[in-house]
Amino acid sequence: MSINGEPLRKILELEDKKGYLDSAVIGGLDRFLRNWAGPAMESITGPRLLSRFHKLHLVDSDYAALTKQERKEWVKKVLDFLTEVEHKEEEKGEAKPAPVAKKPSPKARVPRTTVTQSIDSPITVVKGVSSSLATKFDKLGVKTIRDLLYFFPNRHLDYSQRKTVSQLTEGEEETIVANVWQAHEVRPGGRRSTEAIVGDETGNVRVVWFNNPYLARTLTPNMRIVLSGRVSIFNGRHVFESPEWEPMEDRELIHTGRLVPLYPLTQGLYHRQVRKLMKAVVDQWAGQVEDFLPQEVKERCNLLELPQAISQAHYPEDEALKDRARVRLAFDELFLLQLGVLNKKRQWQEDQPGNPLSTETAVLNTFLESVPFELTAAQDRVLKELLADLEKPQPMSRLLQGEVGSGKTIVATAALLMTAANDYQGAFMAPTEILAEQHFATICQLLSGVGHLEEQEDYLHSYSGLLSRPLTVALLIGDIPQARKRELQQRILDGEIDIVIGTHALIQKDVEFHRLGLAVVDEQHRFGVAQRSTLRQKGFNPHVLVMTATPIPRTLALTLYGDLDLSVIDQLPPGRQEIKTKWLKPTQRDSAYAFVRREVTSGRQAFIICPLIEESEAIQARAATAEYERLSQEVYPDLKLGLLHGRLSAAEKDEVMRRFRSGELNILVSTPVVEVGIDVPNATVMMVESADRFGLSQLHQFRGRVGRGQEQSYCMLLAEDPSETGQERLDIIEKVQDGFQLAEEDLRLRGPGEFFGTRQSGLPDLRMAKLSDVALLELARTEAEKLFQKDKSLENPEHSLLAKELARVWTTEGGEWS
Ligand code: ADP
Ligand code: MG
């Protein structure tokens, strides 16, 4: 049995350095020793060691009373004792020391202790992991043994096919087993390197390790080694350049001759070191991981056992097992994710009763008859789905997807109207203030077709004729004068306002409702579980409708919004035409300007989007202003141009948008703020500068700003010097009109992280699962649903490990999944 001498050793060495002043540890050495010695003593079983241990008087030391000289002698005695103990430990641990054993310095080793170790212990309990090594792993997010087991390689090198020297092929990654004939230091170009000649029964080959002179001493003649690496040609002969190597012994290979893992590294970590450590950890610990998946799920889905999957993911026997390991681990991630979202949905819907809202058919019909068009079949179907949800006592939790221009606003307005008809309040939230203002204008316009504008104050309209009382709609945004804002807030709290339109700030702070019945969240894919909980924490349990024009691929929708029901408006209003999209070369800019002028002359309007320079609004605003001035003075001195950017006050933005919508302005020069939602049917040209800098979905959103009326519309994309992926995007957007197809392409090109902008997307950290794994995701979803039906709260004893695992991933990962 062994003791952990490392902390004591460190302190004694420090004490030595500091001159024996009893200053190495706060509170004095005696106190430290009393704490250390107890457990240490318990872990010593050998009688001889134990008696020596007692002679040192570590349990009842009186270091403080010793003279300097006595202290020095005592410290030396204890250090010698520790070294001896550690050596014993080493001999036991390394039954077969490597023939080329570099003498490990005793200090570098932390002896294993028998103090309770579990897979959640810090990695320093692993033999060979010093605290400085642990710090490096910490940078990679690895703190515990479990983290290490789940610290998977980025990929594997396939060194599994052994060749003979005579079979080597130039340019290939090859593996051979050979004898070392000679090895010596060489200095090609002044670099201290090692050169060796190795061979087998078929021939000899030269090997060079650049910048590594030390190997010359390690590789002794006749040693048998395995080499894996690229073969090149030098002076007409084969040579291995800096291959991986290891001695051929009767233990498992780690670096060569197999599928060799390549781990993500950070400064101060090396492949050989990490591989060696990982092999030891996997061998010792993988078997102790508890498999939390119910047996029947594993059988039905033909999954590997968890310990096997973990070890095969690191050191696979072959490609097939490596793949099965990945499938098992990916399934776990997706399955836990789905169980988690299902659980959230259950909490949302069951824990608190919602507010059933009845459909007031008369009010609804009056409203629908008053709008100047008929609902499309898809709008009609989705509206029915919403109304059915609203009638239920559980709160609605629904995602409404609809292509740009598919007409989501009117559907949401109808639902808000039903909410008001039931004497509940509704909130309509947009991602930006400009959009909130536009929604306010749109909804007021829709209502004015049927109601009679009773009262009009700043930011508040009230309509009679629809309900038995006036229906009030208010806009609440940051730019409203404080006094007015407080007044509106008070009236919302008093329940005098039926529909409040604003940004997310509506629910996040400031505003208290009297009786919130429905919250609509528009054009926003980041309104996740956390935001919905905010609503509940405020004491509401409203129906929630999340609307997005970003067509989220099904896999992502299930992942991000697995707790929402899904409605899709998959049809555009009639008469919409394909928007002709063209990617233009810089030399075609003048003809693009001329084209804009022609459209304007025939009564249409145009958007010109300025390049995305930086995320900073201030910088973008400045760039847009400069571009606006250039265009107004040099290109279109005779036309009316407007400028829109995020730095304008709400009143200014409002004014610009009003003038553009009314046709007073011919061209709107804008930063990318115009991206979502803006609706001006007479605009037929969208010109985007530096189009290669935008993602596909964003370009599609820009394009969706035109083609909203009856006229043929155009989208012109300018790019100075697009990168290869930039070109690929521009090619795709030129050809593809369908938003869903574009979203899939976007996801493929950019990956889910960037697809959603930032990590705040709430996207869980999937290591093994890929979002392109549709089949696996659906399998996980189905299995999660099955389990959920049988044992919703995982109370069944055979699900207790699963319940534990679920609790672990959904709470400890820094709130990532919560
Ligand atoms: P989005 O789904 O992008 O938010 P909007 O709700 O802004 O789309 O609607 C886009 C445009 O289509 C608006 O001008 C709206 O008035 C119009 N619209 C909506 N539904 C219909 C319909 N059924 N028929 C004709 N036009 C419609
Ligand atoms: Mg919209």
mmCIF file of C-alpha atoms and ligand atoms in Angstrom, residues 373-376 379 403-409 523 573 576 679 708, ligand 1:
data_model
loop_
_atom_site.group_PDB
_atom_site.id
_atom_site.type_symbol
_atom_site.label_atom_id
_atom_site.label_comp_id
_atom_site.label_asym_id
_atom_site.label_seq_id
_atom_site.Cartn_x
_atom_site.Cartn_y
_atom_site.Cartn_z
ATOM 1 C CA PHE A 373 -56.595 39.326 -48.593
ATOM 2 C CA GLU A 374 -57.560 35.767 -47.817
ATOM 3 C CA LEU A 375 -55.406 33.563 -45.662
ATOM 4 C CA THR A 376 -53.456 30.970 -47.543
ATOM 5 C CA GLN A 379 -51.918 30.164 -42.716
ATOM 6 C CA GLU A 403 -40.423 31.376 -44.929
ATOM 7 C CA VAL A 404 -39.808 35.102 -45.244
ATOM 8 C CA GLY A 405 -42.994 36.743 -46.442
ATOM 9 C CA SER A 406 -45.179 33.742 -45.740
ATOM 10 C CA GLY A 407 -47.425 35.921 -43.575
ATOM 11 C CA LYS A 408 -46.739 35.008 -39.971
ATOM 12 C CA THR A 409 -47.691 38.405 -38.610
ATOM 13 C CA GLU A 523 -37.952 36.419 -35.779
ATOM 14 C CA PRO A 573 -49.233 34.151 -50.528
ATOM 15 C CA ARG A 576 -45.232 36.027 -55.377
ATOM 16 C CA ASP A 679 -41.972 44.994 -45.085
ATOM 17 C CA ARG A 708 -43.304 41.255 -51.251
HETATM 18 P P1 ADP B 1 -43.388 37.169 -42.485
HETATM 19 O O1 ADP B 1 -43.865 35.778 -42.365
HETATM 20 O O2 ADP B 1 -42.096 37.266 -43.204
HETATM 21 O O3 ADP B 1 -43.376 37.894 -41.171
HETATM 22 P P2 ADP B 1 -45.396 39.051 -43.106
HETATM 23 O O4 ADP B 1 -46.323 38.649 -42.038
HETATM 24 O O5 ADP B 1 -44.605 40.280 -42.875
HETATM 25 O O6 ADP B 1 -44.408 37.876 -43.434
HETATM 26 O O7 ADP B 1 -46.203 39.122 -44.461
HETATM 27 C C1 ADP B 1 -45.559 39.480 -45.662
HETATM 28 C C2 ADP B 1 -46.481 40.267 -46.548
HETATM 29 O O8 ADP B 1 -47.459 39.409 -47.073
HETATM 30 C C3 ADP B 1 -47.205 41.365 -45.830
HETATM 31 O O9 ADP B 1 -47.226 42.480 -46.650
HETATM 32 C C4 ADP B 1 -48.592 40.790 -45.604
HETATM 33 O O10 ADP B 1 -49.563 41.794 -45.562
HETATM 34 C C5 ADP B 1 -48.754 39.936 -46.833
HETATM 35 N N1 ADP B 1 -49.645 38.803 -46.660
HETATM 36 C C6 ADP B 1 -49.728 37.994 -45.565
HETATM 37 N N2 ADP B 1 -50.628 37.018 -45.777
HETATM 38 C C7 ADP B 1 -51.113 37.177 -47.025
HETATM 39 C C8 ADP B 1 -52.066 36.470 -47.814
HETATM 40 N N3 ADP B 1 -52.703 35.400 -47.348
HETATM 41 N N4 ADP B 1 -52.302 36.938 -49.052
HETATM 42 C C9 ADP B 1 -51.667 38.014 -49.527
HETATM 43 N N5 ADP B 1 -50.759 38.724 -48.839
HETATM 44 C C10 ADP B 1 -50.477 38.318 -47.592
#
